Short mmCIF file of C-alpha atoms and ligand atoms in Angstrom, two decimals:
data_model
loop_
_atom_site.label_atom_id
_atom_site.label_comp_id
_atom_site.label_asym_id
_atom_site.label_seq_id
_atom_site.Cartn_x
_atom_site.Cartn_y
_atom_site.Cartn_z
CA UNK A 1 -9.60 -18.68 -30.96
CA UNK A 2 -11.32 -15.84 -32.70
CA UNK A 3 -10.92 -12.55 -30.44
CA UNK A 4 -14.39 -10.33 -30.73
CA UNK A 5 -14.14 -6.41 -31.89
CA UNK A 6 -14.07 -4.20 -28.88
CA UNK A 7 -16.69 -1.44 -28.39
CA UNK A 8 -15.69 1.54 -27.94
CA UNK A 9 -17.08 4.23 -25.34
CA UNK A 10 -17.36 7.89 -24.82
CA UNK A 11 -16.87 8.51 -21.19
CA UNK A 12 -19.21 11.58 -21.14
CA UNK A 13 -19.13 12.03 -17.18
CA UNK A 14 -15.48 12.00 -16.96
CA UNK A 15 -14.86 14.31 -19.68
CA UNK A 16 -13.79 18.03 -19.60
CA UNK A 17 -15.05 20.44 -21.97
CA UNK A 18 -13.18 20.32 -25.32
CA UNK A 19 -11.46 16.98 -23.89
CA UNK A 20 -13.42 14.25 -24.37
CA UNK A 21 -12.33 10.76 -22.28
CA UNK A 22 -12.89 7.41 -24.63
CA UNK A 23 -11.97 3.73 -23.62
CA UNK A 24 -11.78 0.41 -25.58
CA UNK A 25 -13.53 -2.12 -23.63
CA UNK A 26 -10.74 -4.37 -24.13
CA UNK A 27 -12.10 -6.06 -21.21
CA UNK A 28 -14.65 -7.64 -23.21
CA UNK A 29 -12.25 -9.69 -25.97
CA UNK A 30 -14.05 -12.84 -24.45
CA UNK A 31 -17.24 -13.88 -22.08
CA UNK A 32 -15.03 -16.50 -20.53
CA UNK A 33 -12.25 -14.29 -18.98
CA UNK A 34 -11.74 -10.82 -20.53
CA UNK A 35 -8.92 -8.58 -21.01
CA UNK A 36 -5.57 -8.05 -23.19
CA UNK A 37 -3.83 -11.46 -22.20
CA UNK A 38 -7.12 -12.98 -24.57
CA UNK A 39 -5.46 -11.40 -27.72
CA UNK A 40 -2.23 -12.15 -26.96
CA UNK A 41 -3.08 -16.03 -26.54
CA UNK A 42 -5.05 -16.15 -29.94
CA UNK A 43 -1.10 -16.07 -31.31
CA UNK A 44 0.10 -17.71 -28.72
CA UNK A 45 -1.73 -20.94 -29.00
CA UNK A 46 -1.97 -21.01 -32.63
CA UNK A 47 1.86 -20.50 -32.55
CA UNK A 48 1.87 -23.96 -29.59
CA UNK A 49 -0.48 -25.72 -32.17
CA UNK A 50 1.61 -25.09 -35.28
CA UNK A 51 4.55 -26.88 -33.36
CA UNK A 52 2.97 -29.43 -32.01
CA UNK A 53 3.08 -28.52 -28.39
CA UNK A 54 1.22 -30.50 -26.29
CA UNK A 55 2.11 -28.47 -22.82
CA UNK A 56 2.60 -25.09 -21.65
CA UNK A 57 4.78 -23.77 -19.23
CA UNK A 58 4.66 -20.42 -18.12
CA UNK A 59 5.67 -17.95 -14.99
CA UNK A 60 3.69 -15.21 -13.04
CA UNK A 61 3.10 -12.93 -9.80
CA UNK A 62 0.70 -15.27 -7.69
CA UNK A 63 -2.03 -13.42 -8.94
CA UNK A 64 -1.70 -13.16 -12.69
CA UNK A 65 -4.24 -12.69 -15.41
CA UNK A 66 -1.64 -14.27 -17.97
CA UNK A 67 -1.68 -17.30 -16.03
CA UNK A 68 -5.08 -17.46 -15.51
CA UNK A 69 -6.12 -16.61 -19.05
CA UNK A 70 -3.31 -19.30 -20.16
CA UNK A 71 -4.61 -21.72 -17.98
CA UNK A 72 -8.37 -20.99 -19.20
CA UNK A 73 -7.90 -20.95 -22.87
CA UNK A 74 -4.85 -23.34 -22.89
CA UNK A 75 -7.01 -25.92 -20.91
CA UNK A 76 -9.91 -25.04 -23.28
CA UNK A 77 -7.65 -25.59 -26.10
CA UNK A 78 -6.28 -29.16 -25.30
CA UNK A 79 -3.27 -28.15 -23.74
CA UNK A 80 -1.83 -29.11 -20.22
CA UNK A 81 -1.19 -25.80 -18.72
CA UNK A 82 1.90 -25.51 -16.04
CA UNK A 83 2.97 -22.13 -14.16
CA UNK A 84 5.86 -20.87 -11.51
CA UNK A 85 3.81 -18.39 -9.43
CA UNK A 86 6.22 -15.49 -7.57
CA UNK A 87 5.53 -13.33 -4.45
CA UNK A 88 3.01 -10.25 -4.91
CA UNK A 89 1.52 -8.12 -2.27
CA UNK A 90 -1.73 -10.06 -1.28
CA UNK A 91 -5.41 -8.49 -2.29
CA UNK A 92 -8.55 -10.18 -2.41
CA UNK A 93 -8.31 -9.99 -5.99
CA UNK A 94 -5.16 -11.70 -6.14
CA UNK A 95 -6.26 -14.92 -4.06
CA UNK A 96 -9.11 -15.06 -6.38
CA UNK A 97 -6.75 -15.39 -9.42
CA UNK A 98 -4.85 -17.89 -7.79
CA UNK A 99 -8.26 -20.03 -6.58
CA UNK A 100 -9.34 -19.82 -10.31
CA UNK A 101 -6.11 -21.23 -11.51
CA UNK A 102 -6.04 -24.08 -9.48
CA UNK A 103 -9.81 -24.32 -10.11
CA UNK A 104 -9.05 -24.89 -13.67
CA UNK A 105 -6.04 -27.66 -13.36
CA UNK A 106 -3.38 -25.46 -13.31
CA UNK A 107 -0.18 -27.18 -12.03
CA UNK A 108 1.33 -24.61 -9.84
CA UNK A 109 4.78 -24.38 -8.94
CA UNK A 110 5.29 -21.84 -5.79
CA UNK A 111 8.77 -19.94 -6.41
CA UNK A 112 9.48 -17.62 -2.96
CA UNK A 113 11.94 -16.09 -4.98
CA UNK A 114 12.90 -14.96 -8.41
CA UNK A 115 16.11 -16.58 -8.35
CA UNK A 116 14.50 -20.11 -8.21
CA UNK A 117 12.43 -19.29 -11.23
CA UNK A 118 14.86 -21.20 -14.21
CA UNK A 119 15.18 -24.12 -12.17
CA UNK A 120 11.66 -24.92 -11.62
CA UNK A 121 10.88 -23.95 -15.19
CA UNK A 122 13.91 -25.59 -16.83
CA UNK A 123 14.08 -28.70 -14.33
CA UNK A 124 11.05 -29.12 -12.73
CA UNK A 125 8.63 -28.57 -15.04
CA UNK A 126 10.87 -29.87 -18.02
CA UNK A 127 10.36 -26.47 -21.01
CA UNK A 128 12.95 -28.35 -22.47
CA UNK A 129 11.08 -30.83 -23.50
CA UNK A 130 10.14 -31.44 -26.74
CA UNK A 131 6.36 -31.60 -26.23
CA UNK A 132 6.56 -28.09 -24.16
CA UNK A 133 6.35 -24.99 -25.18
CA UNK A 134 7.52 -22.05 -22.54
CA UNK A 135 5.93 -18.71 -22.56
CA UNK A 136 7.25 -16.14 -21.58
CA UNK A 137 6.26 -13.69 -18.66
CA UNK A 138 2.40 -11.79 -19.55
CA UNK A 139 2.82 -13.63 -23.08
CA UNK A 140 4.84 -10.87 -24.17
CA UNK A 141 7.13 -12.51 -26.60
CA UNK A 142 7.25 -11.32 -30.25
CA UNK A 143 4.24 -13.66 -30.87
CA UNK A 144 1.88 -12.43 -28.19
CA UNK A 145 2.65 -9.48 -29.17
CA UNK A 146 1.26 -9.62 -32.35
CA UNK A 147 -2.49 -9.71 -30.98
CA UNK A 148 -1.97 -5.99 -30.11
CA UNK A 149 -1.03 -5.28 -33.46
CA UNK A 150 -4.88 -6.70 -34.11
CA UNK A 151 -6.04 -4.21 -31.75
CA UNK A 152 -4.29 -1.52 -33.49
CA UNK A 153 -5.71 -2.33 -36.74
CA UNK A 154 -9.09 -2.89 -34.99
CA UNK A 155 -9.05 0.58 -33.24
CA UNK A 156 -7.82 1.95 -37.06
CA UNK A 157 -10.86 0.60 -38.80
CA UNK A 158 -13.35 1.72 -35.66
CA UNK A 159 -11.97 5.45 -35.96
CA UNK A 160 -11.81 5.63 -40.15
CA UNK A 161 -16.15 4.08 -39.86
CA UNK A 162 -16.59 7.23 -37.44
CA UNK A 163 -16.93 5.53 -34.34
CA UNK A 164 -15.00 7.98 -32.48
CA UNK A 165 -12.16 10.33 -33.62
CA UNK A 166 -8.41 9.66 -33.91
CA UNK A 167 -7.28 9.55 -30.72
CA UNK A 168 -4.20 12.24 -29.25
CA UNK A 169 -3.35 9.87 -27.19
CA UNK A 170 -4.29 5.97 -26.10
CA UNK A 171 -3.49 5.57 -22.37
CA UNK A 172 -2.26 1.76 -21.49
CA UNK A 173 -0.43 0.22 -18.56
CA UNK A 174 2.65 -1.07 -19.28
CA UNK A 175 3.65 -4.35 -17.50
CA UNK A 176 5.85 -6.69 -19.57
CA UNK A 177 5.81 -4.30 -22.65
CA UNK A 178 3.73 -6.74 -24.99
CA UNK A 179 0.41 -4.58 -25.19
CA UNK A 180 2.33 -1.45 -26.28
CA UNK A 181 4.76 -2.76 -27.93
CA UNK A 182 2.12 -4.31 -30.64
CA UNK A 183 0.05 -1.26 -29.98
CA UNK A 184 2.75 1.25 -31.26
CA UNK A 185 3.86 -0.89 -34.18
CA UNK A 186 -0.04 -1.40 -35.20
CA UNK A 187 -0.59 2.34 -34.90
CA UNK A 188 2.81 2.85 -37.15
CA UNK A 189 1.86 0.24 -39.34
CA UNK A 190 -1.94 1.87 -39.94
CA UNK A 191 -0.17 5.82 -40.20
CA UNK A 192 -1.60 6.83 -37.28
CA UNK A 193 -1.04 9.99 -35.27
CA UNK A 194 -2.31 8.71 -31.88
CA UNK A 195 0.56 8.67 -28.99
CA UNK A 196 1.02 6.30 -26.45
CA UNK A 197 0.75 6.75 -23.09
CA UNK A 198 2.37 3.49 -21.02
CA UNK A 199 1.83 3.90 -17.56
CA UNK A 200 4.61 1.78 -15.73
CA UNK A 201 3.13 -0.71 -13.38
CA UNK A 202 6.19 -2.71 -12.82
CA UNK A 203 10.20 -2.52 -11.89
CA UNK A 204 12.17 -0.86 -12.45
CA UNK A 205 11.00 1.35 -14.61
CA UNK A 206 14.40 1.24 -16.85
CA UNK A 207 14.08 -2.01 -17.57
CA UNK A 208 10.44 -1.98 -18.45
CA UNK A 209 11.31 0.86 -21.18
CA UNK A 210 13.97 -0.85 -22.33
CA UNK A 211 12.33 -4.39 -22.72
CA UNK A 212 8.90 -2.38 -24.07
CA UNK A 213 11.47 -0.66 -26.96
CA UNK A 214 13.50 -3.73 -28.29
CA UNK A 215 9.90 -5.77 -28.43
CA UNK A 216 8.65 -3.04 -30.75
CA UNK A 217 11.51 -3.60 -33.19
CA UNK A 218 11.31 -7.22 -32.94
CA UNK A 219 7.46 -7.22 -33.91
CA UNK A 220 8.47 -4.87 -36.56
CA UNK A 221 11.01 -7.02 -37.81
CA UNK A 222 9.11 -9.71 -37.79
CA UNK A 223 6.66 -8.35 -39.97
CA UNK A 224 8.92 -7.32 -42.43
CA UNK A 225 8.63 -3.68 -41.49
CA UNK A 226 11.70 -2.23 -40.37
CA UNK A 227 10.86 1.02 -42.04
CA UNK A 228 7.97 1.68 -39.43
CA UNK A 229 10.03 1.00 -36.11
CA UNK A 230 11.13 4.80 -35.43
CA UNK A 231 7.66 5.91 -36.20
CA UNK A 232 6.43 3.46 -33.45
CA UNK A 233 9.03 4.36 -31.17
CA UNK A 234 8.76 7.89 -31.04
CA UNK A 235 4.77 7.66 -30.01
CA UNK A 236 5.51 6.04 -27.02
CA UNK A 237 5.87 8.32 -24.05
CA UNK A 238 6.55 6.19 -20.75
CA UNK A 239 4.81 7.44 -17.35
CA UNK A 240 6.58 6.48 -14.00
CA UNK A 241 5.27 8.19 -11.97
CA UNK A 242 2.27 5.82 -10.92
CA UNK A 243 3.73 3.01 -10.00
CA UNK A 244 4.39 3.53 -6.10
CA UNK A 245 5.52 1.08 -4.08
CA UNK A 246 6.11 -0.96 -6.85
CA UNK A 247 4.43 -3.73 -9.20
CA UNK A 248 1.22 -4.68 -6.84
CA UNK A 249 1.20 -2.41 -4.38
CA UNK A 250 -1.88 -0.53 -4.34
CA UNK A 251 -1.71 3.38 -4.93
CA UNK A 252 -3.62 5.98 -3.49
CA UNK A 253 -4.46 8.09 -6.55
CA UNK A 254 -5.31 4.86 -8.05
CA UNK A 255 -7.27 4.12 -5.19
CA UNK A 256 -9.09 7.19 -5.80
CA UNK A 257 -9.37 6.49 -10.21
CA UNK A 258 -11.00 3.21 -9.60
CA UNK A 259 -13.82 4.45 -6.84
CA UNK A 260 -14.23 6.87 -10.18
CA UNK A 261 -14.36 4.90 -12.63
CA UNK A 262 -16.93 2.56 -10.52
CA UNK A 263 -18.73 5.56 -10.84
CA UNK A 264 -19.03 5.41 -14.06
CA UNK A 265 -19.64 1.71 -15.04
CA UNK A 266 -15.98 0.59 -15.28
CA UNK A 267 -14.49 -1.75 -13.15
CA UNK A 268 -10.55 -1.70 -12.56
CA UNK A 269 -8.06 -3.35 -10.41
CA UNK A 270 -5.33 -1.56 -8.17
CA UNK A 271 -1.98 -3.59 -9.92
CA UNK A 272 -2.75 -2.33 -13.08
CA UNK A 273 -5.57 -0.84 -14.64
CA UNK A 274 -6.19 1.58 -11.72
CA UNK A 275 -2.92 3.17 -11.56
CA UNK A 276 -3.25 3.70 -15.27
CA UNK A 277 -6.71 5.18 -15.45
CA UNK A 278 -5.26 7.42 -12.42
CA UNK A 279 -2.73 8.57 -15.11
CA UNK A 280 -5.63 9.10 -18.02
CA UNK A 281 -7.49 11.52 -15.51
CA UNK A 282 -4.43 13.38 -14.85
CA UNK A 283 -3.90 13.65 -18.95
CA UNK A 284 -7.58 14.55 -19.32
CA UNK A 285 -7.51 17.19 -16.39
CA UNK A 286 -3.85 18.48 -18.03
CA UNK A 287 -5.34 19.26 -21.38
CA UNK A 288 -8.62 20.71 -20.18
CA UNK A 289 -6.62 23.36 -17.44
CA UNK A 290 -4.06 24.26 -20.38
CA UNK A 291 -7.55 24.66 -22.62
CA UNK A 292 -6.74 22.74 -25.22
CA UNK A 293 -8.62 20.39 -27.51
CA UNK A 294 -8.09 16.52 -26.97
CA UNK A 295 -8.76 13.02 -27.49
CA UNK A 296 -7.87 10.16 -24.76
CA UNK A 297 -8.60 6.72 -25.28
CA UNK A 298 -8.51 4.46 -22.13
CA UNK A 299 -7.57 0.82 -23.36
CA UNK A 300 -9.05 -1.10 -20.70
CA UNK A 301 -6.83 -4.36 -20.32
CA UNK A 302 -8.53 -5.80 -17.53
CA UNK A 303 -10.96 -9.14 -17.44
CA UNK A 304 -14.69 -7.88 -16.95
CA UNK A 305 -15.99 -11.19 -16.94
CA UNK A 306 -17.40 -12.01 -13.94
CA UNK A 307 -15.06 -14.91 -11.73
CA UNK A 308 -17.78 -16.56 -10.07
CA UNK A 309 -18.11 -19.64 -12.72
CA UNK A 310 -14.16 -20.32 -12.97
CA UNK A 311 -14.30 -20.35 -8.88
CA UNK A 312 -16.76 -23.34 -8.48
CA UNK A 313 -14.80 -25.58 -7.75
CA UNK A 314 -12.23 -23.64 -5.99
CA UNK A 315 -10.33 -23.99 -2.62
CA UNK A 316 -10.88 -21.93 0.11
CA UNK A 317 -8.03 -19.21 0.65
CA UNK A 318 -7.35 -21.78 3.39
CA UNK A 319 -7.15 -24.73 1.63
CA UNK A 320 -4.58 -22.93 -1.20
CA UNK A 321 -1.33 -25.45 -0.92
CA UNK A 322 1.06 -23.73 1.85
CA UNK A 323 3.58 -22.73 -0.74
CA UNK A 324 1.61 -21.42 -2.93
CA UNK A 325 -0.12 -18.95 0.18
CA UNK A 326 3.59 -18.26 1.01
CA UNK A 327 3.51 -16.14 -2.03
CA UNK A 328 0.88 -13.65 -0.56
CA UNK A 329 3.25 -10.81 0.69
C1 PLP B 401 -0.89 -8.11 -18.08
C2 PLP B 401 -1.74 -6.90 -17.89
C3 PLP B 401 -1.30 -5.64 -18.31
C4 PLP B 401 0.05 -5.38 -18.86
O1 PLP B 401 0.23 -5.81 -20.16
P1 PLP B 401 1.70 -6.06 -20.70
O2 PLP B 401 1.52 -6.51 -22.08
O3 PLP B 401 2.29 -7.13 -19.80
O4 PLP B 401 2.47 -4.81 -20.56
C5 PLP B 401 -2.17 -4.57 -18.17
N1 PLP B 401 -3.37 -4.72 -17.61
C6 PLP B 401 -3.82 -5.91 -17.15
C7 PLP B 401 -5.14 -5.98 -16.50
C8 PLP B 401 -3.02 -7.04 -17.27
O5 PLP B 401 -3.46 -8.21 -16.81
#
């Protein structure tokens, strides 16, 4: 699986004078189903390959783009592809996600709570197995990791051929901790200045920091390059503060970022990319009222592909098994 260089994109209308607003259309890594789960699974199921897995097993909210994109590519790539789904606050674009996974042969597993999850993964769907390979939640082992650690190389190589400045700051939303985690180390790893800006989109927020920080030092480690973990720890700056309700439930200021960012050509969705671009137009507004000079790169993480051709086959919201609807909160 061979992920495609990102373009990168001056937002001119949603820039301030003397900040300007960039994003890396991460949302175009493949035509099939977009997004940051993409390069994540290019490790992923090279990793599966290399030990002769022959099945994956993995967990997510009812709606989730790692399952999806691990059913997608997995199925693409000769694997059987198995998932526990758990409750999220329903949205149209959450029953979609779930229509395209069992679209695509995805055998689901409805968990109504989080305390069933290890015994449907462990029992029911047999990770122990010697043929199966679990992964974890949003791919974010040390492994998936690694296919931000691309993107930080990528984004490296983009800004030293001119293609836009070094960014201050790269704003990302931070779910299970994978996308910055290989971010920051990439950026350490490459000597660059740029911050990171992860914009919580799950809880609680503790946990998400903490998990985020130990996966940095792991990918570190596992490249050999201990000496670079406090220089990718210290660029990461963790924003709360958009989260609301909690992972899922839509926000109003992200609401209002994504009606904005249709606007202007981007699509975004409310769980996560919304409530983070919400937080990149507060950072661009900051700098521009306190007059000073900036840089701040959007990473857009979110599929742009359009559904429509993984949903042809798909059930009816009404025809979705029972248990899995159940999920819809
Ligand atoms: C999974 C996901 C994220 C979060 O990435 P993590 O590596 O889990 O932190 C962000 N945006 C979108 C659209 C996602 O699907």
């Amino acid at each position: 699986m061979k992920v495609p260089i990102t373009p990168l994109e001056h937002l001119v209308g949603l820039s301030r004078p003397g900040v300007d607003l960039w994003v890396k259309r991460d949302d175009l890594t493949s035509p099939l189903y977009g997004g940051n789960k993409v390069r994540k699974l290019a490790h992923l199921l090279a990793d599966a390959k290399a030990r002769g897995a022959r099945r994956l097993v993995t967990l997510g909210a009812v709606g989730s783009h790692h399952v999806l994109a691990t059913t997608v590519f997995g199925k693409q790539a000769g694997f059987d592809v198995a998932a526990v789904l758990v409750p999220q606050p329903r949205t149209t674009h959450v029953v979609d996600n779930v229509r395209a996974d069992i679209a695509q042969g995805l055998d689901v597993r409805a968990a109504s709570a989080w305390a069933l999850v290890p015994f449907l993964v462990l029992f029911v769907l047999k990770a122990f197995a010697r043929d199966t390979l679990f992964i974890t939640v949003g791919g974010s082992n040390v492994e998936g990791s690694l296919g931000y650690v691309d993107a930080a190389r990528e984004l490296a190589a983009q800004v030293r051929a001119g293609e836009m400045p070094e960014p201050d700051v790269i704003v990302v939303a931070c779910g299970s901790g994978g996308t910055v985690a290989g971010l920051a180390a990439g950026l350490a790893l490459e000597g660059m200045a740029s911050r990171i800006l992860a914009v919580s989109v799950s809880t609680p927020p503790r946990v998400v920091s903490f998990l985020t920080r130990r996966l940095t030092r792991k990918v570190l480690r596992r490249l050999g390059e201990s000496r670079h973990i406090a220089s990718a720890l210290a660029r990461i700056e963790f924003e709360h503060r958009y989260l609301g309700e909690g992972y899922g439930y839509p926000t109003l200021e992200g609401a209002e970022a994504l009606a904005l960012a249709a606007a202007n050509g981007l699509k975004l969705d409310p769980t996560y990319t919304a409530k983070t671009f919400a937080a990149a137009l507060a950072r661009v507004r900051a700098y521009a009222d306190a007059g000073e000079k900036r840089t701040v790169l959007y990473l857009n993480t979110l599929s742009s592909a359009p559904l429509a051709p993984l949903l042809t086959s798909a059930p009816n919201e009404g025809d979705i098994p029972l248990s899995v609807r159940a999920l819809f909160r």
